[in-house]
mmCIF file with all atom_site columns, C-alpha atoms in Angstrom:
data_model
loop_
_atom_site.group_PDB
_atom_site.id
_atom_site.type_symbol
_atom_site.label_atom_id
_atom_site.label_alt_id
_atom_site.label_comp_id
_atom_site.label_asym_id
_atom_site.label_entity_id
_atom_site.label_seq_id
_atom_site.pdbx_PDB_ins_code
_atom_site.Cartn_x
_atom_site.Cartn_y
_atom_site.Cartn_z
_atom_site.occupancy
_atom_site.B_iso_or_equiv
_atom_site.pdbx_formal_charge
_atom_site.auth_seq_id
_atom_site.auth_comp_id
_atom_site.auth_asym_id
_atom_site.auth_atom_id
_atom_site.pdbx_PDB_model_num
ATOM 1   C CA . MET A 1 1   ? -21.683 -23.133 14.303  1.00 0.00 ? 1   MET A CA 1
ATOM 2   C CA . ARG A 1 2   ? -18.432 -24.746 15.819  1.00 0.00 ? 2   ARG A CA 1
ATOM 3   C CA . THR A 1 3   ? -18.044 -28.329 13.600  1.00 0.00 ? 3   THR A CA 1
ATOM 4   C CA . ARG A 1 4   ? -17.939 -26.524 10.403  1.00 0.00 ? 4   ARG A CA 1
ATOM 5   C CA . GLU A 1 5   ? -15.201 -23.077 12.392  1.00 0.00 ? 5   GLU A CA 1
ATOM 6   C CA . THR A 1 6   ? -13.259 -26.680 13.625  1.00 0.00 ? 6   THR A CA 1
ATOM 7   C CA . ILE A 1 7   ? -13.519 -27.487 9.479   1.00 0.00 ? 7   ILE A CA 1
ATOM 8   C CA . LEU A 1 8   ? -12.611 -24.571 8.465   1.00 0.00 ? 8   LEU A CA 1
ATOM 9   C CA . TYR A 1 9   ? -9.573  -23.968 10.477  1.00 0.00 ? 9   TYR A CA 1
ATOM 10  C CA . ALA A 1 10  ? -8.582  -26.638 9.919   1.00 0.00 ? 10  ALA A CA 1
ATOM 11  C CA . ALA A 1 11  ? -8.439  -26.765 5.818   1.00 0.00 ? 11  ALA A CA 1
ATOM 12  C CA . ALA A 1 12  ? -6.735  -23.503 6.755   1.00 0.00 ? 12  ALA A CA 1
ATOM 13  C CA . GLU A 1 13  ? -3.409  -26.081 8.740   1.00 0.00 ? 13  GLU A CA 1
ATOM 14  C CA . ILE A 1 14  ? -3.635  -28.559 6.177   1.00 0.00 ? 14  ILE A CA 1
ATOM 15  C CA . PHE A 1 15  ? -3.292  -25.740 2.932   1.00 0.00 ? 15  PHE A CA 1
ATOM 16  C CA . ASP A 1 16  ? -0.912  -23.967 4.986   1.00 0.00 ? 16  ASP A CA 1
ATOM 17  C CA . GLU A 1 17  ? 0.955   -26.863 5.108   1.00 0.00 ? 17  GLU A CA 1
ATOM 18  C CA . CYS A 1 18  ? 0.251   -28.467 1.315   1.00 0.00 ? 18  CYS A CA 1
ATOM 19  C CA . GLY A 1 19  ? -0.397  -25.840 -0.589  1.00 0.00 ? 19  GLY A CA 1
ATOM 20  C CA . TYR A 1 20  ? -3.769  -25.844 -2.140  1.00 0.00 ? 20  TYR A CA 1
ATOM 21  C CA . SER A 1 21  ? -3.108  -28.875 -5.236  1.00 0.00 ? 21  SER A CA 1
ATOM 22  C CA . GLY A 1 22  ? -1.712  -30.711 -2.101  1.00 0.00 ? 22  GLY A CA 1
ATOM 23  C CA . ALA A 1 23  ? -4.641  -30.829 -0.274  1.00 0.00 ? 23  ALA A CA 1
ATOM 24  C CA . SER A 1 24  ? -6.732  -33.059 0.116   1.00 0.00 ? 24  SER A CA 1
ATOM 25  C CA . ILE A 1 25  ? -10.902 -33.851 1.743   1.00 0.00 ? 25  ILE A CA 1
ATOM 26  C CA . SER A 1 26  ? -9.044  -36.702 3.335   1.00 0.00 ? 26  SER A CA 1
ATOM 27  C CA . LYS A 1 27  ? -6.076  -35.319 5.060   1.00 0.00 ? 27  LYS A CA 1
ATOM 28  C CA . ILE A 1 28  ? -8.679  -31.704 6.561   1.00 0.00 ? 28  ILE A CA 1
ATOM 29  C CA . MET A 1 29  ? -11.103 -34.266 7.625   1.00 0.00 ? 29  MET A CA 1
ATOM 30  C CA . GLU A 1 30  ? -9.028  -36.690 9.864   1.00 0.00 ? 30  GLU A CA 1
ATOM 31  C CA . ARG A 1 31  ? -7.029  -32.946 10.827  1.00 0.00 ? 31  ARG A CA 1
ATOM 32  C CA . ALA A 1 32  ? -10.714 -31.711 12.268  1.00 0.00 ? 32  ALA A CA 1
ATOM 33  C CA . ARG A 1 33  ? -12.867 -34.882 13.266  1.00 0.00 ? 33  ARG A CA 1
ATOM 34  C CA . VAL A 1 34  ? -15.518 -34.624 10.999  1.00 0.00 ? 34  VAL A CA 1
ATOM 35  C CA . THR A 1 35  ? -17.286 -37.766 9.366   1.00 0.00 ? 35  THR A CA 1
ATOM 36  C CA . GLN A 1 36  ? -17.584 -37.366 5.291   1.00 0.00 ? 36  GLN A CA 1
ATOM 37  C CA . GLY A 1 37  ? -21.313 -35.950 5.803   1.00 0.00 ? 37  GLY A CA 1
ATOM 38  C CA . GLY A 1 38  ? -20.156 -33.826 8.062   1.00 0.00 ? 38  GLY A CA 1
ATOM 39  C CA . MET A 1 39  ? -17.929 -32.400 6.139   1.00 0.00 ? 39  MET A CA 1
ATOM 40  C CA . TYR A 1 40  ? -20.175 -32.472 3.141   1.00 0.00 ? 40  TYR A CA 1
ATOM 41  C CA . PHE A 1 41  ? -22.671 -31.464 5.091   1.00 0.00 ? 41  PHE A CA 1
ATOM 42  C CA . HIS A 1 42  ? -20.491 -28.054 6.081   1.00 0.00 ? 42  HIS A CA 1
ATOM 43  C CA . PHE A 1 43  ? -19.001 -27.543 2.681   1.00 0.00 ? 43  PHE A CA 1
ATOM 44  C CA . LYS A 1 44  ? -19.161 -29.605 -0.782  1.00 0.00 ? 44  LYS A CA 1
ATOM 45  C CA . SER A 1 45  ? -15.715 -30.172 -1.992  1.00 0.00 ? 45  SER A CA 1
ATOM 46  C CA . LYS A 1 46  ? -12.148 -28.768 -1.674  1.00 0.00 ? 46  LYS A CA 1
ATOM 47  C CA . ARG A 1 47  ? -12.704 -25.625 -4.056  1.00 0.00 ? 47  ARG A CA 1
ATOM 48  C CA . SER A 1 48  ? -15.666 -24.644 -1.685  1.00 0.00 ? 48  SER A CA 1
ATOM 49  C CA . LEU A 1 49  ? -13.120 -24.446 1.189   1.00 0.00 ? 49  LEU A CA 1
ATOM 50  C CA . ALA A 1 50  ? -9.860  -23.039 -0.066  1.00 0.00 ? 50  ALA A CA 1
ATOM 51  C CA . GLN A 1 51  ? -12.881 -20.264 -1.003  1.00 0.00 ? 51  GLN A CA 1
ATOM 52  C CA . ALA A 1 52  ? -13.815 -19.564 2.093   1.00 0.00 ? 52  ALA A CA 1
ATOM 53  C CA . VAL A 1 53  ? -10.897 -19.645 3.951   1.00 0.00 ? 53  VAL A CA 1
ATOM 54  C CA . LEU A 1 54  ? -10.026 -17.116 1.821   1.00 0.00 ? 54  LEU A CA 1
ATOM 55  C CA . ALA A 1 55  ? -12.471 -14.955 2.728   1.00 0.00 ? 55  ALA A CA 1
ATOM 56  C CA . HIS A 1 56  ? -11.689 -14.877 6.363   1.00 0.00 ? 56  HIS A CA 1
ATOM 57  C CA . GLN A 1 57  ? -8.153  -14.001 6.014   1.00 0.00 ? 57  GLN A CA 1
ATOM 58  C CA . GLN A 1 58  ? -9.108  -11.149 7.743   1.00 0.00 ? 58  GLN A CA 1
ATOM 59  C CA . ASP A 1 59  ? -10.832 -12.780 10.253  1.00 0.00 ? 59  ASP A CA 1
ATOM 60  C CA . PHE A 1 60  ? -7.294  -14.890 11.303  1.00 0.00 ? 60  PHE A CA 1
ATOM 61  C CA . VAL A 1 61  ? -5.525  -11.604 12.306  1.00 0.00 ? 61  VAL A CA 1
ATOM 62  C CA . HIS A 1 62  ? -6.605  -9.299  15.534  1.00 0.00 ? 62  HIS A CA 1
ATOM 63  C CA . PHE A 1 63  ? -4.273  -6.220  15.720  1.00 0.00 ? 63  PHE A CA 1
ATOM 64  C CA . SER A 1 64  ? -5.370  -3.598  18.162  1.00 0.00 ? 64  SER A CA 1
ATOM 65  C CA . GLY A 1 65  ? -2.948  -0.899  18.370  1.00 0.00 ? 65  GLY A CA 1
ATOM 66  C CA . ASP A 1 66  ? -2.821  2.413   20.149  1.00 0.00 ? 66  ASP A CA 1
ATOM 67  C CA . ALA A 1 67  ? -1.917  4.332   18.156  1.00 0.00 ? 67  ALA A CA 1
ATOM 68  C CA . VAL A 1 68  ? -2.221  6.077   14.967  1.00 0.00 ? 68  VAL A CA 1
ATOM 69  C CA . GLY A 1 69  ? -1.940  6.860   11.384  1.00 0.00 ? 69  GLY A CA 1
ATOM 70  C CA . LEU A 1 70  ? 0.923   6.544   10.732  1.00 0.00 ? 70  LEU A CA 1
ATOM 71  C CA . GLN A 1 71  ? 3.031   4.888   13.638  1.00 0.00 ? 71  GLN A CA 1
ATOM 72  C CA . LYS A 1 72  ? 0.423   2.848   13.071  1.00 0.00 ? 72  LYS A CA 1
ATOM 73  C CA . LEU A 1 73  ? -0.224  1.755   9.646   1.00 0.00 ? 73  LEU A CA 1
ATOM 74  C CA . VAL A 1 74  ? 3.793   1.189   10.378  1.00 0.00 ? 74  VAL A CA 1
ATOM 75  C CA . ASP A 1 75  ? 3.441   -1.115  13.106  1.00 0.00 ? 75  ASP A CA 1
ATOM 76  C CA . LEU A 1 76  ? 0.141   -2.888  11.136  1.00 0.00 ? 76  LEU A CA 1
ATOM 77  C CA . SER A 1 77  ? 2.982   -3.778  9.218   1.00 0.00 ? 77  SER A CA 1
ATOM 78  C CA . PHE A 1 78  ? 5.435   -5.404  11.647  1.00 0.00 ? 78  PHE A CA 1
ATOM 79  C CA . PHE A 1 79  ? 2.190   -7.397  13.636  1.00 0.00 ? 79  PHE A CA 1
ATOM 80  C CA . LEU A 1 80  ? 1.464   -8.740  9.960   1.00 0.00 ? 80  LEU A CA 1
ATOM 81  C CA . ALA A 1 81  ? 4.624   -9.629  9.251   1.00 0.00 ? 81  ALA A CA 1
ATOM 82  C CA . ARG A 1 82  ? 4.845   -12.106 12.831  1.00 0.00 ? 82  ARG A CA 1
ATOM 83  C CA . GLU A 1 83  ? 1.133   -13.192 12.173  1.00 0.00 ? 83  GLU A CA 1
ATOM 84  C CA . LEU A 1 84  ? 3.355   -14.268 9.069   1.00 0.00 ? 84  LEU A CA 1
ATOM 85  C CA . GLN A 1 85  ? 5.856   -15.232 10.979  1.00 0.00 ? 85  GLN A CA 1
ATOM 86  C CA . ASN A 1 86  ? 3.428   -17.123 13.188  1.00 0.00 ? 86  ASN A CA 1
ATOM 87  C CA . ASN A 1 87  ? -0.318  -17.645 12.075  1.00 0.00 ? 87  ASN A CA 1
ATOM 88  C CA . ALA A 1 88  ? -1.089  -20.963 10.539  1.00 0.00 ? 88  ALA A CA 1
ATOM 89  C CA . MET A 1 89  ? -4.464  -19.938 9.534   1.00 0.00 ? 89  MET A CA 1
ATOM 90  C CA . PHE A 1 90  ? -3.860  -16.193 8.573   1.00 0.00 ? 90  PHE A CA 1
ATOM 91  C CA . ARG A 1 91  ? -0.530  -17.860 6.903   1.00 0.00 ? 91  ARG A CA 1
ATOM 92  C CA . ALA A 1 92  ? -2.895  -20.163 4.451   1.00 0.00 ? 92  ALA A CA 1
ATOM 93  C CA . SER A 1 93  ? -5.327  -17.853 3.317   1.00 0.00 ? 93  SER A CA 1
ATOM 94  C CA . VAL A 1 94  ? -2.399  -14.625 2.230   1.00 0.00 ? 94  VAL A CA 1
ATOM 95  C CA . ARG A 1 95  ? -0.476  -18.470 0.204   1.00 0.00 ? 95  ARG A CA 1
ATOM 96  C CA . LEU A 1 96  ? -4.424  -19.296 -0.760  1.00 0.00 ? 96  LEU A CA 1
ATOM 97  C CA . ALA A 1 97  ? -4.857  -15.553 -1.977  1.00 0.00 ? 97  ALA A CA 1
ATOM 98  C CA . VAL A 1 98  ? -1.362  -16.434 -4.158  1.00 0.00 ? 98  VAL A CA 1
ATOM 99  C CA . GLU A 1 99  ? -2.213  -19.963 -5.287  1.00 0.00 ? 99  GLU A CA 1
ATOM 100 C CA . GLN A 1 100 ? -6.230  -18.979 -6.550  1.00 0.00 ? 100 GLN A CA 1
ATOM 101 C CA . GLY A 1 101 ? -5.330  -19.870 -9.645  1.00 0.00 ? 101 GLY A CA 1
ATOM 102 C CA . GLU A 1 102 ? -5.274  -24.043 -8.742  1.00 0.00 ? 102 GLU A CA 1
ATOM 103 C CA . PHE A 1 103 ? -8.706  -23.226 -8.074  1.00 0.00 ? 103 PHE A CA 1
ATOM 104 C CA . GLY A 1 104 ? -10.542 -21.741 -10.873 1.00 0.00 ? 104 GLY A CA 1
ATOM 105 C CA . ALA A 1 105 ? -10.752 -18.156 -9.080  1.00 0.00 ? 105 ALA A CA 1
ATOM 106 C CA . HIS A 1 106 ? -9.632  -14.876 -9.625  1.00 0.00 ? 106 HIS A CA 1
ATOM 107 C CA . ASP A 1 107 ? -10.076 -12.876 -6.846  1.00 0.00 ? 107 ASP A CA 1
ATOM 108 C CA . ASP A 1 108 ? -8.908  -9.275  -5.886  1.00 0.00 ? 108 ASP A CA 1
ATOM 109 C CA . THR A 1 109 ? -11.140 -8.648  -2.150  1.00 0.00 ? 109 THR A CA 1
ATOM 110 C CA . PRO A 1 110 ? -8.935  -10.010 0.129   1.00 0.00 ? 110 PRO A CA 1
ATOM 111 C CA . TYR A 1 111 ? -6.439  -7.051  -1.244  1.00 0.00 ? 111 TYR A CA 1
ATOM 112 C CA . GLN A 1 112 ? -8.567  -4.575  -1.856  1.00 0.00 ? 112 GLN A CA 1
ATOM 113 C CA . GLU A 1 113 ? -9.411  -5.582  2.088   1.00 0.00 ? 113 GLU A CA 1
ATOM 114 C CA . TRP A 1 114 ? -6.052  -4.451  2.782   1.00 0.00 ? 114 TRP A CA 1
ATOM 115 C CA . VAL A 1 115 ? -5.580  -1.343  0.992   1.00 0.00 ? 115 VAL A CA 1
ATOM 116 C CA . ASN A 1 116 ? -9.071  -0.515  2.625   1.00 0.00 ? 116 ASN A CA 1
ATOM 117 C CA . GLU A 1 117 ? -7.293  -1.487  5.467   1.00 0.00 ? 117 GLU A CA 1
ATOM 118 C CA . PHE A 1 118 ? -4.717  0.784   5.237   1.00 0.00 ? 118 PHE A CA 1
ATOM 119 C CA . ARG A 1 119 ? -6.168  3.582   3.116   1.00 0.00 ? 119 ARG A CA 1
ATOM 120 C CA . ALA A 1 120 ? -8.235  4.549   6.806   1.00 0.00 ? 120 ALA A CA 1
ATOM 121 C CA . LEU A 1 121 ? -4.795  4.250   7.584   1.00 0.00 ? 121 LEU A CA 1
ATOM 122 C CA . LEU A 1 122 ? -3.507  6.874   5.858   1.00 0.00 ? 122 LEU A CA 1
ATOM 123 C CA . HIS A 1 123 ? -7.074  9.081   5.910   1.00 0.00 ? 123 HIS A CA 1
ATOM 124 C CA . GLU A 1 124 ? -6.106  9.531   9.525   1.00 0.00 ? 124 GLU A CA 1
ATOM 125 C CA . ALA A 1 125 ? -1.441  10.721  8.867   1.00 0.00 ? 125 ALA A CA 1
ATOM 126 C CA . ARG A 1 126 ? -3.290  13.498  6.181   1.00 0.00 ? 126 ARG A CA 1
ATOM 127 C CA . LYS A 1 127 ? -5.815  14.627  9.480   1.00 0.00 ? 127 LYS A CA 1
ATOM 128 C CA . GLN A 1 128 ? -2.170  14.318  11.618  1.00 0.00 ? 128 GLN A CA 1
ATOM 129 C CA . GLY A 1 129 ? -0.818  16.363  8.738   1.00 0.00 ? 129 GLY A CA 1
ATOM 130 C CA . GLU A 1 130 ? 1.701   13.635  8.436   1.00 0.00 ? 130 GLU A CA 1
ATOM 131 C CA . LEU A 1 131 ? 1.469   12.975  4.363   1.00 0.00 ? 131 LEU A CA 1
ATOM 132 C CA . LEU A 1 132 ? 3.279   14.754  2.204   1.00 0.00 ? 132 LEU A CA 1
ATOM 133 C CA . ALA A 1 133 ? 0.021   17.625  -0.276  1.00 0.00 ? 133 ALA A CA 1
ATOM 134 C CA . ASP A 1 134 ? 1.254   15.166  -3.100  1.00 0.00 ? 134 ASP A CA 1
ATOM 135 C CA . VAL A 1 135 ? 0.002   11.838  -1.772  1.00 0.00 ? 135 VAL A CA 1
ATOM 136 C CA . ASP A 1 136 ? -2.502  9.699   -2.832  1.00 0.00 ? 136 ASP A CA 1
ATOM 137 C CA . GLU A 1 137 ? -3.964  7.995   -0.477  1.00 0.00 ? 137 GLU A CA 1
ATOM 138 C CA . THR A 1 138 ? -5.346  5.098   -2.764  1.00 0.00 ? 138 THR A CA 1
ATOM 139 C CA . GLU A 1 139 ? -2.693  5.167   -4.432  1.00 0.00 ? 139 GLU A CA 1
ATOM 140 C CA . PHE A 1 140 ? 0.087   4.825   -1.780  1.00 0.00 ? 140 PHE A CA 1
ATOM 141 C CA . ALA A 1 141 ? -2.934  2.657   -0.180  1.00 0.00 ? 141 ALA A CA 1
ATOM 142 C CA . ASN A 1 142 ? -2.434  0.117   -3.986  1.00 0.00 ? 142 ASN A CA 1
ATOM 143 C CA . VAL A 1 143 ? 1.430   0.363   -3.571  1.00 0.00 ? 143 VAL A CA 1
ATOM 144 C CA . LEU A 1 144 ? 1.609   -0.403  -0.206  1.00 0.00 ? 144 LEU A CA 1
ATOM 145 C CA . VAL A 1 145 ? -0.393  -3.432  -0.631  1.00 0.00 ? 145 VAL A CA 1
ATOM 146 C CA . GLY A 1 146 ? 1.928   -5.152  -3.392  1.00 0.00 ? 146 GLY A CA 1
ATOM 147 C CA . ALA A 1 147 ? 5.306   -3.718  -3.014  1.00 0.00 ? 147 ALA A CA 1
ATOM 148 C CA . TYR A 1 148 ? 4.213   -5.908  1.156   1.00 0.00 ? 148 TYR A CA 1
ATOM 149 C CA . SER A 1 149 ? 2.733   -9.053  -0.868  1.00 0.00 ? 149 SER A CA 1
ATOM 150 C CA . GLY A 1 150 ? 5.958   -9.186  -2.512  1.00 0.00 ? 150 GLY A CA 1
ATOM 151 C CA . ILE A 1 151 ? 8.133   -9.148  -0.192  1.00 0.00 ? 151 ILE A CA 1
ATOM 152 C CA . GLN A 1 152 ? 6.350   -11.202 1.912   1.00 0.00 ? 152 GLN A CA 1
ATOM 153 C CA . VAL A 1 153 ? 6.958   -14.053 -0.986  1.00 0.00 ? 153 VAL A CA 1
ATOM 154 C CA . PHE A 1 154 ? 10.187  -13.234 -1.299  1.00 0.00 ? 154 PHE A CA 1
ATOM 155 C CA . SER A 1 155 ? 10.926  -13.610 1.482   1.00 0.00 ? 155 SER A CA 1
ATOM 156 C CA . ASN A 1 156 ? 8.672   -16.931 2.564   1.00 0.00 ? 156 ASN A CA 1
ATOM 157 C CA . ILE A 1 157 ? 10.602  -18.768 -0.704  1.00 0.00 ? 157 ILE A CA 1
ATOM 158 C CA . SER A 1 158 ? 13.692  -17.232 0.659   1.00 0.00 ? 158 SER A CA 1
ATOM 159 C CA . THR A 1 159 ? 13.855  -17.696 4.714   1.00 0.00 ? 159 THR A CA 1
ATOM 160 C CA . GLY A 1 160 ? 10.283  -19.032 4.852   1.00 0.00 ? 160 GLY A CA 1
ATOM 161 C CA . ARG A 1 161 ? 9.722   -15.771 5.663   1.00 0.00 ? 161 ARG A CA 1
ATOM 162 C CA . ALA A 1 162 ? 12.636  -15.350 9.362   1.00 0.00 ? 162 ALA A CA 1
ATOM 163 C CA . ASP A 1 163 ? 13.593  -12.748 7.412   1.00 0.00 ? 163 ASP A CA 1
ATOM 164 C CA . LEU A 1 164 ? 9.899   -10.070 6.870   1.00 0.00 ? 164 LEU A CA 1
ATOM 165 C CA . PRO A 1 165 ? 10.774  -8.041  8.949   1.00 0.00 ? 165 PRO A CA 1
ATOM 166 C CA . GLU A 1 166 ? 14.043  -6.852  8.015   1.00 0.00 ? 166 GLU A CA 1
ATOM 167 C CA . ARG A 1 167 ? 11.884  -6.347  4.667   1.00 0.00 ? 167 ARG A CA 1
ATOM 168 C CA . ILE A 1 168 ? 10.029  -4.068  6.238   1.00 0.00 ? 168 ILE A CA 1
ATOM 169 C CA . VAL A 1 169 ? 12.576  -2.378  7.541   1.00 0.00 ? 169 VAL A CA 1
ATOM 170 C CA . SER A 1 170 ? 14.297  -2.047  3.675   1.00 0.00 ? 170 SER A CA 1
ATOM 171 C CA . MET A 1 171 ? 11.110  -1.026  2.450   1.00 0.00 ? 171 MET A CA 1
ATOM 172 C CA . TRP A 1 172 ? 10.107  2.302   4.814   1.00 0.00 ? 172 TRP A CA 1
ATOM 173 C CA . ARG A 1 173 ? 13.429  3.303   4.940   1.00 0.00 ? 173 ARG A CA 1
ATOM 174 C CA . TYR A 1 174 ? 12.497  3.901   1.002   1.00 0.00 ? 174 TYR A CA 1
ATOM 175 C CA . LEU A 1 175 ? 8.571   4.602   1.100   1.00 0.00 ? 175 LEU A CA 1
ATOM 176 C CA . LEU A 1 176 ? 8.299   6.538   4.204   1.00 0.00 ? 176 LEU A CA 1
ATOM 177 C CA . PRO A 1 177 ? 10.443  9.517   2.269   1.00 0.00 ? 177 PRO A CA 1
ATOM 178 C CA . ALA A 1 178 ? 8.903   9.487   -0.808  1.00 0.00 ? 178 ALA A CA 1
ATOM 179 C CA . VAL A 1 179 ? 5.268   9.873   1.467   1.00 0.00 ? 179 VAL A CA 1
ATOM 180 C CA . ALA A 1 180 ? 5.586   11.134  4.510   1.00 0.00 ? 180 ALA A CA 1
ATOM 181 C CA . THR A 1 181 ? 7.079   15.091  6.140   1.00 0.00 ? 181 THR A CA 1
ATOM 182 C CA . PRO A 1 182 ? 10.605  15.173  8.101   1.00 0.00 ? 182 PRO A CA 1
ATOM 183 C CA . GLN A 1 183 ? 8.360   16.337  10.863  1.00 0.00 ? 183 GLN A CA 1
ATOM 184 C CA . ALA A 1 184 ? 6.401   12.435  11.038  1.00 0.00 ? 184 ALA A CA 1
ATOM 185 C CA . ARG A 1 185 ? 8.978   10.742  9.664   1.00 0.00 ? 185 ARG A CA 1
ATOM 186 C CA . ALA A 1 186 ? 10.931  11.676  12.562  1.00 0.00 ? 186 ALA A CA 1
ATOM 187 C CA . LYS A 1 187 ? 8.461   10.229  15.449  1.00 0.00 ? 187 LYS A CA 1
ATOM 188 C CA . ILE A 1 188 ? 8.142   6.953   13.333  1.00 0.00 ? 188 ILE A CA 1
ATOM 189 C CA . SER A 1 189 ? 9.570   3.893   15.943  1.00 0.00 ? 189 SER A CA 1
ATOM 190 C CA . PHE A 1 190 ? 10.854  0.321   15.362  1.00 0.00 ? 190 PHE A CA 1
ATOM 191 C CA . PRO A 1 191 ? 9.735   -2.852  17.348  1.00 0.00 ? 191 PRO A CA 1
ATOM 192 C CA . ALA A 1 192 ? 12.020  -3.163  19.629  1.00 0.00 ? 192 ALA A CA 1
ATOM 193 C CA . ASP A 1 193 ? 13.881  -5.703  17.640  1.00 0.00 ? 193 ASP A CA 1
ATOM 194 C CA . VAL A 1 194 ? 14.267  -4.084  13.942  1.00 0.00 ? 194 VAL A CA 1
ATOM 195 C CA . GLN A 1 195 ? 15.591  -0.938  15.548  1.00 0.00 ? 195 GLN A CA 1
ATOM 196 C CA . ARG A 1 196 ? 19.029  -1.597  14.863  1.00 0.00 ? 196 ARG A CA 1
ATOM 197 C CA . LEU A 1 197 ? 18.657  -2.532  11.557  1.00 0.00 ? 197 LEU A CA 1
ATOM 198 C CA . ALA A 1 198 ? 16.340  1.399   11.093  1.00 0.00 ? 198 ALA A CA 1
ATOM 199 C CA . ALA A 1 199 ? 19.249  2.715   11.443  1.00 0.00 ? 199 ALA A CA 1
#
């Protein structure tokens, strides 16, 4: 299991650096420091490696915010932005989710997992009385995943995600008034390093 994990993390690093097309089994083997036999015992192909990295997307991040409801959802969005800037494993899984057509996959599971995560936090927000009456938690969770996915791709192309937190501020500036009560919006806080942009 330790060897399998070593290979998986090495593959994630290579996919992050090179993309699916630019990655090769030999590069991954060299990074993982395993033999060809060790590699093929655990993974039969580059495609199976990509699928495994993609399947572990949520395992690559560990968020444990103390807030609840909308504040926790906002905190999570900024946490994920920082992870995309600094966590090669998470970045690789996100890149593969976008590039999966290159290895013949059409799997929306990574996106649906985030829909489920966001929806659970929106259900909490509903119980806290933070959502406007006409907000559908499932529908908004889908909108939020779509918006976040597009924003991070745009940010990656424009600045290598250097401006991603600032773009997340803009996203919330427009989305929060559409879903949150005025009382809930007044209590939402952003990370200190982007506070000035939210003012």
